[in-house]
Each structure stands twice: as C-alpha cells, then as structure tokens.
Coordinates of C-alpha atoms and ligand atoms in Angstrom, one line a residue:
M1 CA 1.3 -2.2 -85.8
K2 CA -0.5 -1.9 -83.1
E3 CA 1.6 -2.7 -79.7
K4 CA 0.9 -5.9 -77.6
Q5 CA -0.8 -5.0 -74.5
T6 CA 0.0 -6.9 -71.0
F7 CA -1.5 -7.6 -68.2
S8 CA 0.6 -4.5 -66.0
D9 CA -0.6 -2.1 -68.2
L10 CA -3.3 -2.8 -67.3
R11 CA -2.3 -2.3 -63.5
V12 CA -2.4 -5.9 -62.2
D13 CA -0.3 -6.2 -59.7
A14 CA 3.5 -7.8 -60.4
R15 CA 2.6 -11.2 -58.1
I16 CA -0.2 -12.2 -60.1
V17 CA 1.5 -10.8 -63.4
E18 CA 4.5 -13.1 -62.7
A19 CA 1.9 -15.9 -62.1
L20 CA 0.0 -15.7 -65.2
N21 CA 3.3 -15.7 -66.9
E22 CA 4.3 -18.7 -65.4
Q23 CA 1.3 -20.3 -67.1
E24 CA 2.3 -18.4 -70.7
I25 CA -0.7 -16.6 -70.3
T26 CA 1.0 -12.9 -71.1
E27 CA -1.8 -10.8 -73.2
P28 CA -5.0 -10.2 -72.1
T29 CA -8.0 -10.9 -74.3
E30 CA -10.5 -8.7 -75.1
I31 CA -13.1 -9.6 -72.3
Q32 CA -10.2 -9.4 -70.0
A33 CA -8.7 -6.1 -71.5
G34 CA -12.4 -4.5 -71.1
A35 CA -13.5 -5.8 -68.1
I36 CA -10.1 -5.6 -65.9
P37 CA -9.9 -1.6 -65.7
R38 CA -13.5 -0.9 -65.3
A39 CA -13.5 -3.8 -62.0
F40 CA -10.3 -2.0 -60.6
E41 CA -12.3 1.2 -60.8
G42 CA -14.7 -0.5 -58.2
K43 CA -18.0 -0.4 -61.2
D44 CA -19.7 -3.1 -61.4
V45 CA -19.3 -5.4 -64.8
I46 CA -21.6 -6.9 -66.8
G47 CA -19.0 -9.1 -69.2
R48 CA -20.0 -11.1 -72.7
S49 CA -18.4 -13.0 -74.5
K50 CA -17.5 -16.4 -76.1
T51 CA -16.4 -19.9 -74.6
G52 CA -13.4 -19.3 -74.1
S53 CA -12.5 -16.0 -74.8
G54 CA -11.3 -15.6 -70.8
K55 CA -14.0 -14.8 -68.3
T56 CA -12.9 -16.5 -65.8
L57 CA -9.9 -14.1 -65.4
A58 CA -12.4 -11.4 -66.6
F59 CA -13.2 -11.3 -63.0
G60 CA -11.0 -13.3 -61.6
I61 CA -8.1 -11.1 -61.4
P62 CA -9.5 -8.1 -59.7
I63 CA -10.8 -10.4 -57.0
I64 CA -7.6 -11.9 -56.8
Q65 CA -5.6 -8.4 -56.3
E66 CA -7.7 -6.9 -54.3
L67 CA -7.8 -9.9 -51.7
L68 CA -4.0 -10.2 -51.9
D69 CA -3.1 -8.6 -48.9
K70 CA -6.0 -8.5 -47.2
N71 CA -7.1 -11.7 -46.8
G72 CA -8.2 -14.3 -44.3
K73 CA -10.7 -12.1 -43.0
G74 CA -14.0 -14.3 -43.5
V75 CA -15.6 -14.9 -46.8
R76 CA -14.5 -11.9 -49.1
A77 CA -16.6 -13.6 -53.0
I78 CA -18.4 -15.3 -53.7
I79 CA -18.8 -17.4 -57.5
L80 CA -22.0 -18.8 -58.9
S81 CA -21.1 -21.3 -61.5
P82 CA -24.1 -23.2 -62.9
T83 CA -21.8 -26.9 -63.1
R84 CA -19.5 -28.8 -60.8
E85 CA -16.6 -28.8 -62.9
L86 CA -17.2 -25.4 -64.3
A87 CA -16.5 -24.0 -60.4
K88 CA -13.3 -26.6 -60.2
Q89 CA -12.3 -24.6 -63.7
I90 CA -12.5 -21.5 -61.8
E91 CA -11.0 -23.1 -58.7
D92 CA -7.8 -24.3 -60.3
E93 CA -7.4 -21.0 -62.5
L94 CA -7.6 -18.5 -59.7
I95 CA -5.2 -21.0 -57.3
L96 CA -3.0 -20.9 -60.1
I97 CA -3.1 -16.6 -60.1
A98 CA -3.2 -16.7 -56.2
K99 CA -0.4 -18.7 -56.3
K100 CA 2.6 -15.6 -55.0
S101 CA -0.4 -14.7 -52.1
T102 CA -2.1 -17.0 -49.0
V103 CA -5.5 -16.1 -51.1
Q104 CA -7.8 -19.5 -49.8
T105 CA -10.8 -21.0 -52.0
A106 CA -13.6 -22.9 -51.1
L107 CA -15.1 -25.6 -53.7
I108 CA -18.7 -25.6 -52.2
Y109 CA -21.0 -27.8 -54.6
G110 CA -24.1 -31.0 -53.9
G111 CA -23.1 -34.9 -54.7
V112 CA -20.4 -35.1 -52.0
A113 CA -19.9 -34.4 -48.4
Y114 CA -20.7 -31.6 -46.2
E115 CA -18.0 -32.6 -43.6
P116 CA -14.4 -31.1 -46.2
Q117 CA -16.7 -28.2 -46.9
F118 CA -17.2 -26.9 -43.2
E119 CA -13.6 -26.8 -43.1
A120 CA -12.8 -25.3 -46.3
V121 CA -15.0 -22.3 -45.3
K122 CA -13.2 -21.3 -42.6
T123 CA -10.6 -20.7 -44.0
A124 CA -12.1 -19.2 -47.2
D125 CA -11.4 -15.5 -48.8
I126 CA -13.2 -16.7 -51.8
I127 CA -16.2 -19.8 -52.1
I128 CA -16.7 -20.5 -55.7
G129 CA -19.8 -23.2 -55.9
T130 CA -23.1 -24.3 -57.5
P131 CA -26.3 -22.6 -56.3
G132 CA -28.0 -25.5 -54.3
R133 CA -25.1 -26.8 -51.9
I134 CA -24.6 -23.2 -51.1
I135 CA -28.3 -22.7 -49.9
D136 CA -27.6 -25.6 -47.9
H137 CA -24.5 -24.1 -46.1
I138 CA -25.9 -20.7 -45.8
E139 CA -28.8 -22.2 -43.6
R140 CA -26.7 -23.6 -42.1
G141 CA -25.5 -21.2 -40.9
T142 CA -21.8 -22.6 -42.3
I143 CA -22.1 -19.8 -44.7
Q144 CA -22.0 -16.1 -44.4
L145 CA -22.0 -13.7 -47.3
E146 CA -22.6 -10.6 -44.8
E147 CA -19.5 -9.3 -45.1
I148 CA -18.5 -9.4 -49.1
E149 CA -17.3 -7.3 -51.2
F150 CA -17.3 -9.3 -54.1
F151 CA -20.4 -11.5 -55.9
V152 CA -20.0 -12.7 -59.4
L153 CA -22.2 -14.7 -61.3
D154 CA -20.5 -16.6 -64.4
E155 CA -22.1 -18.4 -67.3
A156 CA -24.9 -16.6 -66.6
D157 CA -27.2 -17.8 -69.4
R158 CA -26.6 -21.7 -68.3
M159 CA -27.8 -20.8 -65.1
L160 CA -30.6 -19.9 -65.8
D161 CA -31.5 -21.8 -68.7
M162 CA -31.0 -24.6 -65.4
G163 CA -33.3 -22.5 -63.3
F164 CA -31.0 -21.4 -60.8
I165 CA -33.0 -18.2 -61.3
Q166 CA -34.9 -18.6 -57.9
D167 CA -31.8 -20.0 -55.9
I168 CA -29.6 -16.8 -57.2
K169 CA -32.4 -14.5 -55.7
K170 CA -32.0 -16.2 -52.5
I171 CA -28.5 -15.9 -52.3
L172 CA -28.7 -12.5 -53.8
E173 CA -30.8 -11.4 -50.8
K174 CA -27.6 -12.5 -48.3
T175 CA -25.3 -10.0 -49.6
P176 CA -24.9 -6.9 -48.2
V177 CA -26.4 -4.7 -50.5
H178 CA -22.5 -2.6 -51.0
K179 CA -20.3 -4.9 -52.7
Q180 CA -19.0 -4.9 -56.2
N181 CA -21.2 -7.5 -58.9
F182 CA -19.8 -9.2 -62.2
F183 CA -21.9 -10.8 -64.4
F184 CA -20.3 -13.0 -67.0
S185 CA -22.1 -14.5 -70.1
A186 CA -21.7 -16.0 -73.2
T187 CA -25.5 -14.3 -74.9
M188 CA -27.2 -12.2 -72.5
P189 CA -31.2 -13.6 -73.8
M190 CA -33.8 -10.9 -71.8
E191 CA -33.9 -13.1 -68.2
A192 CA -30.4 -12.1 -68.2
R193 CA -30.8 -8.9 -69.1
E194 CA -33.7 -8.2 -66.0
L195 CA -31.7 -9.8 -63.9
A196 CA -28.9 -8.2 -63.6
E197 CA -30.8 -5.1 -64.1
S198 CA -32.3 -6.5 -61.1
F199 CA -29.2 -6.2 -58.2
M200 CA -26.6 -4.6 -60.5
H201 CA -26.0 -0.7 -59.0
E202 CA -25.0 1.7 -62.7
P203 CA -23.0 -1.4 -64.3
V204 CA -21.1 -0.9 -67.1
R205 CA -21.5 -3.3 -70.1
V206 CA -17.6 -4.7 -72.2
N207 CA -19.0 -6.6 -75.2
A208 CA -15.8 -8.7 -76.4
T209 CA -16.9 -9.9 -80.1
D210 CA -13.1 -11.6 -80.7
I211 CA -15.0 -14.0 -82.7
Y212 CA -13.9 -17.3 -81.4
V213 CA -14.8 -19.0 -84.2
N214 CA -12.1 -18.5 -86.7
N215 CA -13.0 -20.3 -90.2
A216 CA -9.8 -21.0 -90.8
Q217 CA -9.0 -23.4 -87.6
L218 CA -12.6 -24.8 -86.9
E219 CA -14.6 -27.2 -90.0
E220 CA -17.6 -27.4 -90.2
Y221 CA -19.7 -30.2 -90.9
Y222 CA -22.7 -31.9 -91.8
I223 CA -23.2 -35.4 -92.7
D224 CA -26.6 -37.2 -93.6
T225 CA -27.7 -40.5 -92.1
L226 CA -30.8 -42.6 -90.6
K227 CA -31.6 -43.2 -87.1
L228 CA -30.6 -46.8 -88.6
T229 CA -27.5 -46.2 -89.2
K230 CA -26.5 -43.4 -87.0
A231 CA -24.1 -45.2 -84.9
D232 CA -22.4 -47.0 -87.7
T233 CA -22.1 -43.2 -89.3
L234 CA -20.3 -42.5 -86.4
R235 CA -18.4 -45.1 -86.4
Y236 CA -17.5 -44.5 -89.9
L237 CA -16.8 -41.0 -89.6
I238 CA -14.0 -42.4 -86.4
E239 CA -12.5 -43.7 -88.0
K240 CA -11.9 -42.2 -91.3
E241 CA -11.2 -39.2 -89.1
K242 CA -9.3 -40.1 -86.3
P243 CA -9.7 -38.1 -83.7
K244 CA -6.8 -38.2 -81.2
L245 CA -9.2 -36.5 -78.8
A246 CA -13.1 -36.0 -79.2
I247 CA -16.4 -35.4 -77.5
V248 CA -19.7 -36.9 -79.1
F249 CA -22.9 -34.8 -77.8
T250 CA -25.5 -36.2 -76.9
N251 CA -29.3 -34.8 -75.7
T252 CA -30.1 -37.0 -72.9
R253 CA -27.5 -39.4 -70.6
L254 CA -29.6 -42.1 -72.3
F255 CA -28.5 -41.5 -75.4
A256 CA -24.4 -41.2 -74.1
D257 CA -25.3 -44.5 -72.3
A258 CA -26.2 -45.9 -75.5
V259 CA -23.9 -44.7 -77.1
T260 CA -20.6 -45.1 -75.3
K261 CA -21.6 -48.9 -75.1
Y262 CA -21.8 -49.1 -79.0
L263 CA -18.4 -47.5 -79.8
Q264 CA -16.7 -50.0 -76.4
K265 CA -18.7 -53.1 -78.5
H266 CA -16.3 -51.6 -80.9
N267 CA -13.0 -51.5 -79.3
I268 CA -13.0 -47.5 -79.4
R269 CA -11.5 -46.2 -76.1
A270 CA -15.1 -44.0 -75.2
E271 CA -16.1 -42.7 -72.3
A272 CA -19.8 -41.4 -71.9
L273 CA -19.9 -38.5 -69.3
H274 CA -22.7 -36.5 -67.6
G275 CA -24.7 -36.2 -64.5
G276 CA -26.3 -39.3 -64.0
F277 CA -22.3 -40.0 -62.7
A278 CA -21.4 -39.2 -59.2
Q279 CA -18.7 -36.2 -58.6
N280 CA -15.5 -38.3 -58.2
K281 CA -16.4 -40.7 -61.3
R282 CA -16.8 -38.0 -63.2
E283 CA -13.6 -35.9 -62.2
K284 CA -12.1 -39.0 -63.0
I285 CA -13.3 -39.6 -66.6
I286 CA -11.9 -36.2 -67.2
E287 CA -8.5 -36.9 -66.1
S288 CA -8.3 -40.1 -67.8
F289 CA -9.7 -37.8 -71.2
A290 CA -6.7 -35.1 -70.3
A291 CA -4.4 -37.5 -70.0
K292 CA -5.7 -39.1 -73.1
D293 CA -6.5 -42.7 -71.5
I294 CA -9.9 -42.5 -73.2
H295 CA -9.9 -40.8 -76.6
I296 CA -13.5 -40.2 -77.2
L297 CA -16.0 -38.7 -74.6
I298 CA -19.5 -39.1 -75.2
A299 CA -21.4 -36.0 -73.1
T300 CA -24.4 -34.2 -72.9
D301 CA -24.1 -30.6 -72.6
V302 CA -24.6 -30.3 -69.2
A303 CA -21.6 -31.9 -68.4
A304 CA -19.3 -30.6 -70.8
R305 CA -20.0 -27.4 -70.2
G306 CA -17.0 -25.4 -70.4
L307 CA -14.9 -28.3 -70.1
D308 CA -11.4 -27.1 -71.3
I309 CA -9.4 -29.5 -72.3
E310 CA -6.4 -29.2 -74.6
G311 CA -6.3 -31.2 -77.6
V312 CA -9.5 -31.6 -78.8
T313 CA -8.6 -32.8 -82.7
H314 CA -13.0 -33.1 -83.0
V315 CA -16.7 -32.9 -81.9
F316 CA -18.9 -34.9 -83.2
N317 CA -23.4 -34.2 -82.4
F318 CA -24.9 -37.0 -82.4
E319 CA -28.0 -35.3 -81.9
V320 CA -28.9 -31.8 -83.6
P321 CA -28.1 -29.1 -80.5
G322 CA -32.1 -27.1 -79.0
D323 CA -30.1 -23.9 -80.7
E324 CA -27.6 -22.3 -82.1
Q325 CA -26.1 -21.3 -78.4
D326 CA -25.6 -25.0 -77.7
Y327 CA -24.6 -25.1 -80.8
T328 CA -21.4 -22.7 -80.6
H329 CA -20.6 -24.4 -77.3
R330 CA -20.3 -27.6 -78.5
I331 CA -18.3 -27.1 -81.5
G332 CA -15.8 -24.5 -78.9
R333 CA -14.3 -27.0 -77.1
T334 CA -12.2 -28.3 -80.1
A335 CA -10.2 -25.1 -82.5
R336 CA -9.1 -23.8 -79.1
A337 CA -6.5 -21.5 -78.5
G338 CA -4.9 -21.6 -82.0
N339 CA -5.2 -25.2 -83.3
K340 CA -7.2 -26.5 -85.8
G341 CA -11.2 -28.5 -84.8
V342 CA -13.3 -30.2 -87.0
A343 CA -17.2 -30.6 -86.0
I344 CA -19.5 -32.9 -87.9
T345 CA -23.2 -33.3 -86.8
L346 CA -24.7 -36.2 -87.8
L347 CA -28.8 -35.7 -88.9
E348 CA -31.4 -37.9 -89.7
P349 CA -34.5 -36.3 -91.7
E350 CA -36.2 -35.1 -88.9
E351 CA -33.6 -33.5 -87.4
H352 CA -32.6 -31.3 -90.9
R353 CA -35.2 -28.1 -90.2
D354 CA -33.8 -27.7 -86.8
F355 CA -30.6 -27.7 -87.9
S356 CA -31.2 -25.0 -90.3
R357 CA -32.5 -22.9 -88.1
I358 CA -29.1 -23.4 -86.2
E359 CA -27.1 -22.5 -89.2
G360 CA -29.1 -20.0 -89.8
D361 CA -27.9 -18.6 -86.2
S362 CA -24.7 -19.1 -86.4
L363 CA -24.1 -17.1 -89.6
R364 CA -22.5 -19.7 -90.9
N365 CA -22.0 -21.6 -93.9
I366 CA -21.6 -25.6 -92.3
K367 CA -20.6 -28.4 -95.4
K368 CA -21.4 -31.1 -96.2
Y369 CA -19.1 -34.2 -95.1
P370 CA -17.6 -35.0 -98.9
D371 CA -17.9 -38.8 -98.3
N372 CA -20.6 -40.6 -96.6
Y373 CA -20.4 -44.4 -97.7
F374 CA -23.4 -45.2 -95.1
A375 CA -25.6 -43.6 -97.7
K376 CA -24.5 -45.2 -100.2
K377 CA -26.6 -48.4 -101.4
E378 CA -24.3 -51.4 -101.4
Y379 CA -23.8 -50.2 -97.5
L380 CA -28.1 -50.3 -97.5
L381 CA -28.2 -53.4 -99.5
E382 CA -26.0 -55.3 -97.1
R383 CA -27.5 -54.0 -94.0
R384 CA -31.2 -55.5 -95.7
N385 CA -29.5 -58.9 -96.5
N386 CA -28.5 -58.8 -93.2
T387 CA -24.8 -59.1 -94.4
H388 CA -23.2 -56.5 -92.0
P389 CA -21.2 -58.4 -89.2
R390 CA -23.1 -56.9 -87.1
N391 CA -25.6 -58.9 -88.0
N392 CA -24.6 -62.2 -87.9
K393 CA -23.1 -62.5 -84.7
R394 CA -24.3 -65.9 -82.5
P395 CA -27.4 -64.9 -80.7
Q396 CA -26.4 -64.3 -77.1
R397 CA -27.5 -66.0 -73.8
R398 CA -29.7 -64.0 -72.2
R399 CA -28.2 -63.6 -69.0
N400 CA -29.7 -64.4 -65.3
T401 CA -33.1 -65.9 -66.3
Ligands
ADP501 P1 -14.5 -18.3 -71.1 O1 -14.7 -18.0 -69.6 O2 -14.6 -17.4 -71.8 O3 -15.9 -19.5 -71.6 P2 -12.9 -19.3 -69.7 O4 -12.1 -18.4 -69.0 O5 -12.2 -20.5 -69.8 O6 -13.2 -19.2 -70.9 O7 -10.8 -19.3 -70.5 C1 -10.3 -20.9 -71.9 C2 -8.9 -20.6 -71.6 O8 -8.1 -19.5 -72.1 C3 -8.6 -21.4 -70.3 O9 -7.6 -22.3 -70.3 C4 -7.9 -20.0 -70.1 O10 -7.0 -20.3 -68.8 C5 -7.2 -19.4 -70.8 N1 -6.9 -17.9 -71.3 C6 -7.7 -17.1 -70.8 N2 -6.6 -15.8 -70.5 C7 -5.9 -15.9 -71.2 C8 -5.1 -15.3 -72.1 N3 -5.2 -13.9 -72.4 N4 -4.1 -15.3 -72.6 C9 -4.0 -16.9 -72.6 N5 -5.0 -18.0 -72.5 C10 -6.0 -17.2 -71.5
MG502 MG1 -16.5 -19.5 -68.1

C-alpha cells in the first residue's frame, strides 16, 4: 500500500504544517499534492478539480509560505473570488493556516462600508475579494497592486459565468507583468481557457480527477411532481427524510422567498439565502444554519456557491439547475468529508428534458425516488375536492386595505 503523504513531504513549512494539523488536515488532497510543489517552483498553475477537493489550500499554502518571513511590506497577493461568501471562506482558511505568523489579510467586497476596508488594506499582505469593490479601491488609490507577487483567480468558471471578465482584465492591467499566477476552477470551459492563456506564463496544468461524488456516500434521486403539488411534495420529503440540515435550491430569489414562506407557514425552521439580502443578514443566516438553529436553507446557486457547512445531510433541487455543472455544485453541498448525503430533484413534467441532459452529462444513474405520495390518486382527489387542509382555512382578512 502507498505510504500516506504529508504536507511536510511537499516541503510545507513546519509552522504551516502545525496550523494545518490543528485543523486535523494532515494529508494533502490530490489537487494540493499536484499544485503545491509546482507553485513552490515559482510556476504559474492552472488547477482544475471538483468542488470540495481543497483548491483553497492548493494556492493558499504557497502564498502564505512565501510571505511567512517577509510580510508587512504592503500588498503582495490578490485573490479574486466570485462571491462575498466565498471570499470570506478563503480568508477564514488563510487566517487559520497563517496563525503562527504575522501575515495580514483584508477582505474587500461591496455592499458594506468603505472605512473599515481602508484600514484593513493599510496593513494587508493579502487581499481577498470580489472584483467590483476592488476596482473601486484601485480607482480611489486605496489599493495598489504594482508590487504584487501573486495573482489568484479562484472559481474562475463561475467568475466568467457571472460576467466578471472585463473586471478581471481591468484588475490584471494594474498588476506587474512579473508575478506568479494561479487559476483555479472546477471546470474549464473555452472562455476560461482563453482567459488563462491571455495572461499566464507557461502555466503548469494540474488536473485532479479524484471523484468527489462518491456513489457509496451520495444517493441521488428525482421525484415526479406537478407545479401545483411541488411545494407539498417538498414538505412531504422533508417530513419523511428528516434531514438534520438541508439546502433547497431554487433558480431565482423569487422562488427562494416563496418556498421559504410556504415552509415557515408549516412550522419548518427555514430561511432564504440569496443575493437580495444585505451582507450582514446573509452572514447571520449562514451562521445560524451552521449552528443548526435553522435547519433548512433555501438558496439560489450564487448565494450557496462553495458554502462549506458541515453536516448537510440533504440537498433538494426545487427547480432543475441550468446545467450539469450547477447540478454538481449543488449536490456537492452534501456527502462531504466522507459523510453520507441524499440529493433529490423535484421534476415538473416540463423539466424532464433538461434533467435528462444533466443526468447524461453527469454519467451517473439518478434513481427515481421510491415513494411518491403526491402522485397518488387519493391525494389528487383530495385536492380536487378541496378537503386538503391547506384549502380549508378561513379566508384571511386583507391587511392594509
Ligand atoms: P474547493 O475550493 O476545491 O471547493 P475547499 O478548498 O473549499 O474546496 O475545501 C473544502 C473543505 O475541505 C474545506 O473545509 C477545507 O478546510 C477542507 N480541506 C482542504 N484540504 C484538506 C485536506 N488536505 N484534508 C482535509 N480537509 C481538507
Ligand atoms: Mg473553492
């Protein structure tokens, strides 16, 4: 049997190894084992691996190691991330591994006040943030990137999907030609490849193929439903599956809010999470979910992108996502770190076609959910006869009229 590899084997500094071990991170993942040594050689790296495979540390360790003994001299690294939540997760992880050093980070994203950010960037060695606000700071002269040594694009595919291409180019223009570039992504569509080629210097490509969807750990199902009975079906699944923590995905904020209201009305501890909320509200919601005060989170793709919360037992797709990539990102919120997970997609008749395409692209066989109360005739008749409890309520008085 192959000996277990350690971070020390990769020549990671003892201070970082110690901090990692305190987090019970002892064995590099495939993308880390592939990327870290090449990064130490000073190479540009294009890293591709699935969500949850440890990409943050694959670029984070080399940067922290370089700055361990020469920090405090202005901004040395910039890490671009598609969303505020992801930027924050990156920062949290870097702070943990930089614990035995004085490396400073600054988190820069929009929707919050500028003043604390002005202070943070003054002492920062590493800036992590979303493109828009970083450009604001560059234009105000409060962030200068002329001297940086590292430029990182994290979740590059997602950044392109979100239309950040021009912003990325604008930021790149403000950076020196001689710097080390890292480009990390779960997928490599053509646009991403072209962007990487446009600024990277003889990049080394690291493809980690470790399959994160472990069939033994993740059960994937679909269930047939109708528009009319979809919310009831979801509630039924929640009552039957009894998830400890679940994320329900919708394609729009509007649906996220509507599903949340429906579940709350049925006394299920649910909250919506989407880009329509202020940053501090989103953070509070994520915190209460992680603390299990809320047990169902109803989220849009962007809001839940990369969320790494332990103990998510179920993912429900209330609507079929746009493509296999989004599907994979969604179901990747569960069955993490060797835990079991269940993913169930609710399908209206007209969603079947899109779902078949996703299933085909995923190369997996997604099973039909074994029990479907809401497709049964008794239930449908009950609804038709208005005997369903939901239709038996007294009419509500209209407010404010
Ligand atoms: P990705 O960016 O590829 O989606 P992350 O970098 O966010 O993945 O890592 C996912 C989770 O795995 C994080 O909670 C991280 O702390 C953890 N992790 C990363 N590397 C390791 C490792 N070598 N061993 C154990 N856990 C790890
Ligand atoms: Mg990531």
